[in-house]
mmCIF file of C-alpha atoms and ligand atoms in Angstrom:
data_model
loop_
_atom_site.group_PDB
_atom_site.id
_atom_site.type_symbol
_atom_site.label_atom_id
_atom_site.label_comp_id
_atom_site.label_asym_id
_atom_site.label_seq_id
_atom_site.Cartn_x
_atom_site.Cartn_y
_atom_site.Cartn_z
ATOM 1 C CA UNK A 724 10.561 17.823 -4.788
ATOM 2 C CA UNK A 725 13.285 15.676 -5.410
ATOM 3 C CA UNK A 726 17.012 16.236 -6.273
ATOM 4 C CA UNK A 727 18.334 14.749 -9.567
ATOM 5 C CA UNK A 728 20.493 12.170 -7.019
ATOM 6 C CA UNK A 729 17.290 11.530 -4.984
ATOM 7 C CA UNK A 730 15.873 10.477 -8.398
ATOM 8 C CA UNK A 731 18.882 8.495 -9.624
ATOM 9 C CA UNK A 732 19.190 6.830 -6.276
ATOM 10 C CA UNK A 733 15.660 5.728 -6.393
ATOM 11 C CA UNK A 734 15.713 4.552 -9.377
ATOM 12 C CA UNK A 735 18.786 2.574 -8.768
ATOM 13 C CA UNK A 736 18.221 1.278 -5.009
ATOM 14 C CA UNK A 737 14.086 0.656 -4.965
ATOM 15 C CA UNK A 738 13.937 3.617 -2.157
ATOM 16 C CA UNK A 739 14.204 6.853 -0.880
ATOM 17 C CA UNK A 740 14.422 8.328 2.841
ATOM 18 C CA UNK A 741 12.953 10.385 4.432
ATOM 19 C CA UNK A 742 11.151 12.733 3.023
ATOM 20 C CA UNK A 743 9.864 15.879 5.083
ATOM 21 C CA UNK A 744 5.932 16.436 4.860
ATOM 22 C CA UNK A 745 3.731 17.585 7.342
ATOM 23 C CA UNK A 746 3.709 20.443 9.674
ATOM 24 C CA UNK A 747 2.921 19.907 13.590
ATOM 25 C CA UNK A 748 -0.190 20.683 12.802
ATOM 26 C CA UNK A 749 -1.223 18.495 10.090
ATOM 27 C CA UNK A 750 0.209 15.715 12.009
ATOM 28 C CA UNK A 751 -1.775 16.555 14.777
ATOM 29 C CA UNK A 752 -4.821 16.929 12.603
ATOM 30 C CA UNK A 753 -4.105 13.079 11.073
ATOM 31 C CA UNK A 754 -3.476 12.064 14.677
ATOM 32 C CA UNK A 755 -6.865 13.320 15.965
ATOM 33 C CA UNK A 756 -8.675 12.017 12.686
ATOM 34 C CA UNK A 757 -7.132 8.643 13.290
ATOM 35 C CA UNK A 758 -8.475 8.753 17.175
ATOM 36 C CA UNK A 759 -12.036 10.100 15.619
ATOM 37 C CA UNK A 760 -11.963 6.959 13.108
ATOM 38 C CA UNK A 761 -11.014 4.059 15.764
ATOM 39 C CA UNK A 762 -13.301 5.816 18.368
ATOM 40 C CA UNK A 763 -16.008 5.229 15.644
ATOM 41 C CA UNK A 764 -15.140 1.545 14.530
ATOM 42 C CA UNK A 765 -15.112 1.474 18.621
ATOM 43 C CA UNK A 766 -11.909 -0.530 18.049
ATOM 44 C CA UNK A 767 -8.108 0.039 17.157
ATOM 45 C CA UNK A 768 -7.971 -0.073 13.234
ATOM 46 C CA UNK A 769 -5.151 -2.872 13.534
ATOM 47 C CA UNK A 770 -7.564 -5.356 15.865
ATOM 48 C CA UNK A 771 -10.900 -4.477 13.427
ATOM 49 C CA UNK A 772 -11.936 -6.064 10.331
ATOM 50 C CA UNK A 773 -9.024 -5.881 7.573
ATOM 51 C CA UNK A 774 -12.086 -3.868 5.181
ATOM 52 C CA UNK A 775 -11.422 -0.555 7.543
ATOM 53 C CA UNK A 776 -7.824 -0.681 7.245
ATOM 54 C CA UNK A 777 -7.781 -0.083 3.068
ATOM 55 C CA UNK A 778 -8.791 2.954 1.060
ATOM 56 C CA UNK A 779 -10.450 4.889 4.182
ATOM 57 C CA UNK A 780 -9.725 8.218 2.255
ATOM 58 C CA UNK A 781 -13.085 6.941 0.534
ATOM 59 C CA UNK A 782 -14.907 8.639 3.842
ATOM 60 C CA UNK A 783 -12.281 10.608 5.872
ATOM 61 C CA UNK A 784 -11.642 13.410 4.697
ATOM 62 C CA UNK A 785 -8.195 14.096 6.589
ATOM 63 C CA UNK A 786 -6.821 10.795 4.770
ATOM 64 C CA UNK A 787 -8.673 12.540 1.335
ATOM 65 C CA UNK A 788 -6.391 15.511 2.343
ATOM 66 C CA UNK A 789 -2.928 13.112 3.258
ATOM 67 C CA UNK A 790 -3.336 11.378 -0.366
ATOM 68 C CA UNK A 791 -2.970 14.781 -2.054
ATOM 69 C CA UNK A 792 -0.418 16.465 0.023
ATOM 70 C CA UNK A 793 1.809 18.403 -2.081
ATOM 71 C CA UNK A 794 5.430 17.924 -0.334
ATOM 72 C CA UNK A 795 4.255 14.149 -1.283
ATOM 73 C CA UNK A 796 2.677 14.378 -4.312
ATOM 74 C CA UNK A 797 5.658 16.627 -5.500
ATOM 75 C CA UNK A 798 8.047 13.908 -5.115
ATOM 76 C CA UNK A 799 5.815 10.926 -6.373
ATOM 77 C CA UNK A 800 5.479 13.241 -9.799
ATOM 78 C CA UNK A 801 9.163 13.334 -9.584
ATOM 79 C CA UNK A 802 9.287 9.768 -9.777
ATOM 80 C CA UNK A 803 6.235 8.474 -11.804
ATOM 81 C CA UNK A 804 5.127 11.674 -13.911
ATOM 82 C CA UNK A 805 2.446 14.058 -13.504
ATOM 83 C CA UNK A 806 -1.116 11.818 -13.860
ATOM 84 C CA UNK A 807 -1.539 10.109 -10.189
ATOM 85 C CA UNK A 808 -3.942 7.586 -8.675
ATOM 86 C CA UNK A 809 -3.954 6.456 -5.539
ATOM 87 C CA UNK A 810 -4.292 2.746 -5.374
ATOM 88 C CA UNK A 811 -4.803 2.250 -2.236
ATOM 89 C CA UNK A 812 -3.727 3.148 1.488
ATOM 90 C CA UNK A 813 -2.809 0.906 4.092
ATOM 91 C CA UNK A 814 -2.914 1.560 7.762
ATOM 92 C CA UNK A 815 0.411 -0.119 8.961
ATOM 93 C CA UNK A 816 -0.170 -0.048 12.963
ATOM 94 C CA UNK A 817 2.057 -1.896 15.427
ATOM 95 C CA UNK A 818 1.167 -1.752 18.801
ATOM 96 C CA UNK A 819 3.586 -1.265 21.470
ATOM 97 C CA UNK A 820 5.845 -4.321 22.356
ATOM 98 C CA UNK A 821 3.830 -6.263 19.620
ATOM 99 C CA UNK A 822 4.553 -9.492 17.396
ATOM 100 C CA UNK A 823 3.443 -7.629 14.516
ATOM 101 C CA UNK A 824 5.519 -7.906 11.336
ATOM 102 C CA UNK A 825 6.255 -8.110 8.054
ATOM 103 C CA UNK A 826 8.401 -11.293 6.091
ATOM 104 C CA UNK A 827 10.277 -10.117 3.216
ATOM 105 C CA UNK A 828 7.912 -9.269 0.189
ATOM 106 C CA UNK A 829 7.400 -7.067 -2.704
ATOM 107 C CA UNK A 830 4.426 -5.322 -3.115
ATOM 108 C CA UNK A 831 3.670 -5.801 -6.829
ATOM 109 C CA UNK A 832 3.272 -9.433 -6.225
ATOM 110 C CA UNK A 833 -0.474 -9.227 -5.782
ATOM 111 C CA UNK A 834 -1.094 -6.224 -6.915
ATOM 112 C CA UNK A 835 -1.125 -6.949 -10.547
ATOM 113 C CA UNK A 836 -0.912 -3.518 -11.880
ATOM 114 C CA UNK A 837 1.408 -3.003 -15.436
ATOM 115 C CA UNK A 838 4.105 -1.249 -15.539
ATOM 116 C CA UNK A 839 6.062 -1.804 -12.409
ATOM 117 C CA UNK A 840 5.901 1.759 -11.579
ATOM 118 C CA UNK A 841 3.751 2.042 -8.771
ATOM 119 C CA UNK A 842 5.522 3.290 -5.372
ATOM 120 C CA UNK A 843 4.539 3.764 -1.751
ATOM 121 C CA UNK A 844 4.682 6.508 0.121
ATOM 122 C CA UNK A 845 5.069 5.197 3.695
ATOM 123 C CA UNK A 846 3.852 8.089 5.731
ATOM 124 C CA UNK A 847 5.188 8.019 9.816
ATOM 125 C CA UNK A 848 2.228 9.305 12.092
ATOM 126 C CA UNK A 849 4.704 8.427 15.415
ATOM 127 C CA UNK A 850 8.164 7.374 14.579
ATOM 128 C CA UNK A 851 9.106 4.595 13.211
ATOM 129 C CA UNK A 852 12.789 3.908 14.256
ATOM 130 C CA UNK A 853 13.829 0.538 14.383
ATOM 131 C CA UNK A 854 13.577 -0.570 17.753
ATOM 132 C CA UNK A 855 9.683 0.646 16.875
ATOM 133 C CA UNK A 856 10.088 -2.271 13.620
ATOM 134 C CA UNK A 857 10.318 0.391 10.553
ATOM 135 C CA UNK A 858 10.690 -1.098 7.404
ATOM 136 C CA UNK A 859 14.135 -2.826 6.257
ATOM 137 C CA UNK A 860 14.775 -2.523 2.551
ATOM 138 C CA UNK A 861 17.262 -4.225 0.516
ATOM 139 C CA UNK A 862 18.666 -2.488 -2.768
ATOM 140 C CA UNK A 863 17.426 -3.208 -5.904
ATOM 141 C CA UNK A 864 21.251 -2.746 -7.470
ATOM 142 C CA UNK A 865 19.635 -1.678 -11.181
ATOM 143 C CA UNK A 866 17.920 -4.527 -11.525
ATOM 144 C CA UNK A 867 14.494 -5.473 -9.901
ATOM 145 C CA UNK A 868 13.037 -8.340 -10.532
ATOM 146 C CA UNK A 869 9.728 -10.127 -9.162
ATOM 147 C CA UNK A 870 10.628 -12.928 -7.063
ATOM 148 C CA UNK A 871 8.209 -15.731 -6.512
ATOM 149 C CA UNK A 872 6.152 -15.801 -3.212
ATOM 150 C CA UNK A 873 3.850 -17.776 -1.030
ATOM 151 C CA UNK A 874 0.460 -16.274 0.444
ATOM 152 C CA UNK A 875 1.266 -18.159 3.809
ATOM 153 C CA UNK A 876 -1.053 -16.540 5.920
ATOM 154 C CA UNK A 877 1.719 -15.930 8.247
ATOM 155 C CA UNK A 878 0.342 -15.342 12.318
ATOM 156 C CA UNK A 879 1.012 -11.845 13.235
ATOM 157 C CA UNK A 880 1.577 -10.252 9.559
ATOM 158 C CA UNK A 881 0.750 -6.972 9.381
ATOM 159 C CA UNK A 882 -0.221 -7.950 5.305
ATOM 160 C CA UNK A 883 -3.350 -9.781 4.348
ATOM 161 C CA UNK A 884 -2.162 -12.585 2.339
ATOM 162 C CA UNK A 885 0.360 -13.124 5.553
ATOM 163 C CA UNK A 886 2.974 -13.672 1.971
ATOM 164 C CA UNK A 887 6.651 -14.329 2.185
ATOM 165 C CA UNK A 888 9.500 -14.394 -0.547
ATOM 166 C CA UNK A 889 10.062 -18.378 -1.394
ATOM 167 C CA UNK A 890 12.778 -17.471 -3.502
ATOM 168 C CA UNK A 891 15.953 -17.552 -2.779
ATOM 169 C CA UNK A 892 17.891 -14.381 -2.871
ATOM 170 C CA UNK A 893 20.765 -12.233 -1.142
ATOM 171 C CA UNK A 894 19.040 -11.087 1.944
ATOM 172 C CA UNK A 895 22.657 -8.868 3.161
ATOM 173 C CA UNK A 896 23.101 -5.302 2.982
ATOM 174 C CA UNK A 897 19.320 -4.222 4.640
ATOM 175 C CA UNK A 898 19.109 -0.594 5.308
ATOM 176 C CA UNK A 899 16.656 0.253 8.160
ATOM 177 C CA UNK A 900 14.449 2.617 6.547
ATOM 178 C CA UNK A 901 13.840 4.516 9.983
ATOM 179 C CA UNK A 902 11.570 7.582 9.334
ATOM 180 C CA UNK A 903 10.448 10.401 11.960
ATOM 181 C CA UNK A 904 6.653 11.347 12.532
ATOM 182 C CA UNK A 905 5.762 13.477 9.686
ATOM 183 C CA UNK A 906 8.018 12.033 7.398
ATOM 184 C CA UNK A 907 8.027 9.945 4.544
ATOM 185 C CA UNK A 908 9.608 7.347 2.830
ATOM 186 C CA UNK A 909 9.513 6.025 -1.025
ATOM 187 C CA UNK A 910 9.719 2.317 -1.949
ATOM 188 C CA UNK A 911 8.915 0.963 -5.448
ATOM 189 C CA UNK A 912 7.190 -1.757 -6.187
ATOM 190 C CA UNK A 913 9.426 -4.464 -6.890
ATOM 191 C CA UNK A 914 11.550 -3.267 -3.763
ATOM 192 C CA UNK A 915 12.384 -6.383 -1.490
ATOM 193 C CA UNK A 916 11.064 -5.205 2.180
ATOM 194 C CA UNK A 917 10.062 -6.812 5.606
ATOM 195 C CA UNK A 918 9.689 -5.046 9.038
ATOM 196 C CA UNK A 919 10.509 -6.483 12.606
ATOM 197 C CA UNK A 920 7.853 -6.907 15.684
ATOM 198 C CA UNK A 921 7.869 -3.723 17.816
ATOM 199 C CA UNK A 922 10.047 -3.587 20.913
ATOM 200 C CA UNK A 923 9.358 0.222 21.827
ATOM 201 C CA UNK A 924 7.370 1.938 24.148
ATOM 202 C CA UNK A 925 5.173 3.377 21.482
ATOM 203 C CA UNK A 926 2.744 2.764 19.164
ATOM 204 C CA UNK A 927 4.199 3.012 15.633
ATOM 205 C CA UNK A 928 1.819 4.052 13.312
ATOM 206 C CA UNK A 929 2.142 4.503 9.374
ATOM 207 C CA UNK A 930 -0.249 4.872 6.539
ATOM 208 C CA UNK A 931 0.872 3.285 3.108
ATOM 209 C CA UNK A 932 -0.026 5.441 -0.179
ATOM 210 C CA UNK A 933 -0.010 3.228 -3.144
ATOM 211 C CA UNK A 934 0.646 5.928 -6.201
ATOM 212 C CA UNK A 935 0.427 4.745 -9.661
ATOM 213 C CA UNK A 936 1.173 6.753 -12.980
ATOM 214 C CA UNK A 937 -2.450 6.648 -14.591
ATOM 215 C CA UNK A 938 -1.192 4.990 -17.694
ATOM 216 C CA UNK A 939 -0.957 1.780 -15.351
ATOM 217 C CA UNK A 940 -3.469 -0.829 -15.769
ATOM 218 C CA UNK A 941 -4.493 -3.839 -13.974
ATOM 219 C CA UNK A 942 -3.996 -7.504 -15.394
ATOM 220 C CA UNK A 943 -6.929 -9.178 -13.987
ATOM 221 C CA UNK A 944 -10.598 -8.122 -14.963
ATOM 222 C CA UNK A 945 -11.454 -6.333 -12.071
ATOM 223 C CA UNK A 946 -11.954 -2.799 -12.548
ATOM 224 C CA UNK A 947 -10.469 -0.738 -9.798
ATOM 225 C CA UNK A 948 -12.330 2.680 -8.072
ATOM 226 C CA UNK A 949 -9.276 4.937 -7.120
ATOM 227 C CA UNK A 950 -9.081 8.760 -6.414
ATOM 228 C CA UNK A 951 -7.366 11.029 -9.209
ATOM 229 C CA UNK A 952 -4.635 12.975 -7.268
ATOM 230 C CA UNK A 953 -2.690 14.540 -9.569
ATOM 231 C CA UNK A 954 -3.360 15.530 -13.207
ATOM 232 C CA UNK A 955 -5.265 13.275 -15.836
ATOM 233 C CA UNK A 956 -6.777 9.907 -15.984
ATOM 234 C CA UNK A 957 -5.106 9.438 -18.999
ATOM 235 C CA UNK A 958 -4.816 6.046 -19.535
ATOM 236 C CA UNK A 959 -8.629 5.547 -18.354
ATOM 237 C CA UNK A 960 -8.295 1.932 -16.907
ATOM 238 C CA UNK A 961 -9.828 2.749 -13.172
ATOM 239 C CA UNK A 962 -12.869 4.374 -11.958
ATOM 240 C CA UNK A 963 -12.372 7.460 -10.488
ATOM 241 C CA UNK A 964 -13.568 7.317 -6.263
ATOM 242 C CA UNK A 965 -14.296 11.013 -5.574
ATOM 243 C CA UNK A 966 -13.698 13.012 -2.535
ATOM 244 C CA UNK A 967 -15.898 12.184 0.753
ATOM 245 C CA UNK A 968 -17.206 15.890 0.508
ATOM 246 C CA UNK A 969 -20.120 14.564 2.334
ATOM 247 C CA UNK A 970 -18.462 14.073 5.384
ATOM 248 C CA UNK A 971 -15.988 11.708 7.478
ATOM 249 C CA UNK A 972 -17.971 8.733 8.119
ATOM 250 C CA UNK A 973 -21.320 9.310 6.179
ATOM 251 C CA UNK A 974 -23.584 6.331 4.570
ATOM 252 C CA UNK A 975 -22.531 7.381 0.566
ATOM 253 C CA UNK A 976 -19.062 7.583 1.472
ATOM 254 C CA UNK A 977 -18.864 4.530 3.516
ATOM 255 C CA UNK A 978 -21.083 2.629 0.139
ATOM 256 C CA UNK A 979 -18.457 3.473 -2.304
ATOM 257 C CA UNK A 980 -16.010 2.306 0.185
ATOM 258 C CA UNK A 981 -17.367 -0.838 0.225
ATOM 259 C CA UNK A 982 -17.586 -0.812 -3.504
ATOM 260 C CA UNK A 983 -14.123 -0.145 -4.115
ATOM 261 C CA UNK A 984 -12.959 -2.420 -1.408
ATOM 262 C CA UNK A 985 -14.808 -4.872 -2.516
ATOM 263 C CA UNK A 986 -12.992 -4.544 -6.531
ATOM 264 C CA UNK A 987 -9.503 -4.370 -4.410
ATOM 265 C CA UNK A 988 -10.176 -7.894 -2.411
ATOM 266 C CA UNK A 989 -11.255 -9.269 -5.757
ATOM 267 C CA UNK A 990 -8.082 -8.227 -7.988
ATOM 268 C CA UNK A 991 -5.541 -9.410 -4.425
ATOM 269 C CA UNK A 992 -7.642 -12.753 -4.750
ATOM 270 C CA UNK A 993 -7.223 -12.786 -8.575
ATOM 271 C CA UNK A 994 -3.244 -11.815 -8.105
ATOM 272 C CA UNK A 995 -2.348 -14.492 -5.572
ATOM 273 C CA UNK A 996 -3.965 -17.319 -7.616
ATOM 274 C CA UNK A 997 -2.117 -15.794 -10.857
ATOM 275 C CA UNK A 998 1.027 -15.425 -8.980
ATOM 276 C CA UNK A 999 0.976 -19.515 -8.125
ATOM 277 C CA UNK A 1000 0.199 -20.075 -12.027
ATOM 278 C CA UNK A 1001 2.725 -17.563 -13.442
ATOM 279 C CA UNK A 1002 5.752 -19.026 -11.108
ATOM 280 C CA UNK A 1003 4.485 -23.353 -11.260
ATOM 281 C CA UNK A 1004 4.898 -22.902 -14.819
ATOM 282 C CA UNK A 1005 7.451 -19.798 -16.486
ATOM 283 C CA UNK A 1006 6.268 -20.753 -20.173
ATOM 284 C CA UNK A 1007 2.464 -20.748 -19.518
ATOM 285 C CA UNK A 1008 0.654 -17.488 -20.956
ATOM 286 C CA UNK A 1009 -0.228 -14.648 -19.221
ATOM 287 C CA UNK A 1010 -2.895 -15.688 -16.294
ATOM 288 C CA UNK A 1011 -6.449 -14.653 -17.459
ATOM 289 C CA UNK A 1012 -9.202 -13.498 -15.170
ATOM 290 C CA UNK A 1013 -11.994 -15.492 -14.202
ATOM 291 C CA UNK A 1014 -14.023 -13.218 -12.327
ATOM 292 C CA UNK A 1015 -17.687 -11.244 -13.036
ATOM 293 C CA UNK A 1016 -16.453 -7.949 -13.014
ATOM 294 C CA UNK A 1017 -20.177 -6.807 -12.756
ATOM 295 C CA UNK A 1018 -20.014 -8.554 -9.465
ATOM 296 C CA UNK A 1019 -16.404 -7.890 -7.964
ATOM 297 C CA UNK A 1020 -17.071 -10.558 -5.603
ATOM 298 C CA UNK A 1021 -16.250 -14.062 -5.236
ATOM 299 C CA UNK A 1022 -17.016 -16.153 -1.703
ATOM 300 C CA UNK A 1023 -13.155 -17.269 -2.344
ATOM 301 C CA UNK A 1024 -11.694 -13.986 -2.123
ATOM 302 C CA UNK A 1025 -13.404 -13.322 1.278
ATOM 303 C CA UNK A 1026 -9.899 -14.823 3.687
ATOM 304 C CA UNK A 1027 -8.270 -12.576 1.773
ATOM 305 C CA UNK A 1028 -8.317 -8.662 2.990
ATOM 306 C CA UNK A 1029 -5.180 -6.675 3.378
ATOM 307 C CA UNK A 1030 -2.040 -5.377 1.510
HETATM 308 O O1 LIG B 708 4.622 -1.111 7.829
HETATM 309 C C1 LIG B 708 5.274 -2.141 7.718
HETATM 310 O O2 LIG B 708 5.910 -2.613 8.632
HETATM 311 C C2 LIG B 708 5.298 -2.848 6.392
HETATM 312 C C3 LIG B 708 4.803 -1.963 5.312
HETATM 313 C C4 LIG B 708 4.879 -2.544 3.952
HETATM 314 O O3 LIG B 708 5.109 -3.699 3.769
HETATM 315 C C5 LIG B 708 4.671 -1.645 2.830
HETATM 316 O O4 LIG B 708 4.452 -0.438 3.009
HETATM 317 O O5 LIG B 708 4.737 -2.125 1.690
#
C-alpha cells in the first residue's frame, strides 16, 4: 500500500519509487522462469522475435503469478481503484555494456486507451541503477499533457515503434528512477521517460506491467484480450485472457497468446497512424478505426511489434 504522500506525489510528479515486492524467493522463482522461457525460445527474449517479449503471462505461469502480486497490486488499487487489467507486460532487457535504450516518450502515445489512467509497474529482476540505464523520469508538475511523437524506428530502442518526443519541451530536472532487484517502480501514462544504454557489468532486466482501471477503453476498434487482476470487469470493453492453468509453455496457452498479441500489434499500428492524424491537424475529429476487428490483423501492422 501506499501512503497518502506516495499518492499525492504520484499524482503530482507522473511517478513513484521504489516500491518493495518480492521476497528472495520469488525473485529467484521469476529468475529461473525467465531462464526456463529463453532456454525454450532457445534465444535471449531481447534478441527473439518482438511477439515473445509482450503478454507472456498468457503461458507462464510465474509471469501469471508477477501480474497479480499483492505488494503490487495493492499499490496500483491505490492509484487507479479496485477493478484491474493488465494491458500488457513488457520484457525490458539490456544486456551488459549494450546500446540498448530508450528516447524520451510517453507511453499512452500508442496505446490509445481512455482515460489517461493507466500506469506501469516497472518490476527490477537485477538492479537497475543507472550506470545499468534505469529509467529517467521527468515530473509531470500537475499538469500532463500528451506531447506529439514520431515512430522513428530508432536502431537500438528497446520500444517497438523505436518513437521519440518531437515536441519540444523542458527536458531539466530528470530524476534517475534507479530501482533494486525486487523492487518496483510506478510511472503513469503520460509520464515523460527515456533510459540510457547499459554501461554495467550486468544484465539489467525489468518486466513492464501495464495496469488499467477496467472502466478504460480503447479508441480504435480493436478489441483487446487482457487478464482480470483485481476485482470486476466493470466497464466490459476487453476480453478477459485467463490464467495458463494448463501449463508454462503449452499449445492453448501459446494460441491465445498469439490471439491477443495479435489484437495488441493491431491497436499499436492503429495508435501510431492516429497519433500522426491527431497532431498534423489539432481541429480534425477524433481518428476512427479502419480495421476488421474480426480479423485483428493487417499486413501493415506486421514492422510494428513492441511497447
Ligand atoms: O526499460 C526501459 O529502459 C524503458 C521502459 C519504458 O519505457 C517503460 O516502462 O515505459
Amino acid at each position: 500500500m501506499l501512503t497518502p504522500q506516495q499518492i499525492a506525489a504520484y499524482h503530482r510528479d507522473g511517478y513513484s519509487f521504489p516500491h518493495q515486492a518480492l521476497s528472495d524467493a520469488e525473485l529467484a522463482e521469476c529468475r529461473d522462469g525467465l531462464a526456463r522461457f529463453e532456454a525454450w525460445l532457445g534465444t535471449p527474449v531481447n534478441h527473439g522475435d518482438w511477439r515473445w517479449r509482450s503478454q507472456a503471462y498468457a503461458f507462464l505461469p510465474w509471469l501469471d503469478g508477477l501480474i497479480r502480486h499483492p505488494k503490487i497490486l495493492d499499490a496500483v488499487e491505490d492509484l487507479v481503484g479496485p477493478d484491474i487489467l493488465v494491458f500488457t507486460t513488457t520484457f525490458f532487457i539490456k544486456d551488459a555494456h549494450s546500446p540498448t535504450f530508450a528516447a524520451w516518450h510517453q507511453d499512452a502515445t500508442y496505446f490509445g486507451i481512455e482515460p489517461y489512467e493507466h500506469v506501469t509497474a516497472w518490476v527490477a529482476l537485477s538492479d537497475a541503477t543507472a550506470e545499468a540505464g534505469c529509467m529517467e523520469v521527468l515530473s509531470s508538475r500537475g499538469a500532463p499533457r500528451q506531447l506529439r511523437h514520431a515512430a522513428l524506428g530508432l536502431k537500438d530502442s528497446i520500444n517497438g515503434g523505436g518513437q521519440e518526443i518531437v515536441d519540444a519541451f523542458d527536458e531539466s530536472g530528470g530524476v534517475m528512477m534507479a530501482v533494486p532487484a525486487g523492487s518496483f517502480s510506478l510511472h503513469h501514462t503520460l509520464c515523460t521517460h527515456r533510459s540510457a544504454p547499459n554501461r554495467a557489468d550486468h544484465r539489467r532486466v525489468g518486466i513492464g506491467i501495464s495496469y488499467i482501471p477496467a472502466h478504460c477503453r480503447i479508441t480504435s476498434d480493436v478489441r483487446m484480450l487482457t487478464p482480470l487482476v483485481r476485482g470486476s470487469n466493470t466497464g466490459g470493453n476487453f476480453d478477459i485472457l485467463p490464467p495458463p492453468s494448463e501449463g508454462e509453455c503449452h499449445p492453448a496457452a501459446l494460441a491465445r497468446h498469439e490471439d491477443a498479441y495479435r489484437r495488441y500489434r493491431d491497436n499499436y499500428a492503429f495508435q501510431i497512424d492516429a497519433h500522426d492524424r491527431a497532431f498534423a491537424d489539432a481541429t480534425a475529429p477524433r481518428p476512427v478505426s479502419t480495421l476488421d476487428p474480426s480479423r485483428h490483423l493487417v499486413g501493415k501492422v506486421a514492422s510494428y511489434g513492441g511497447f
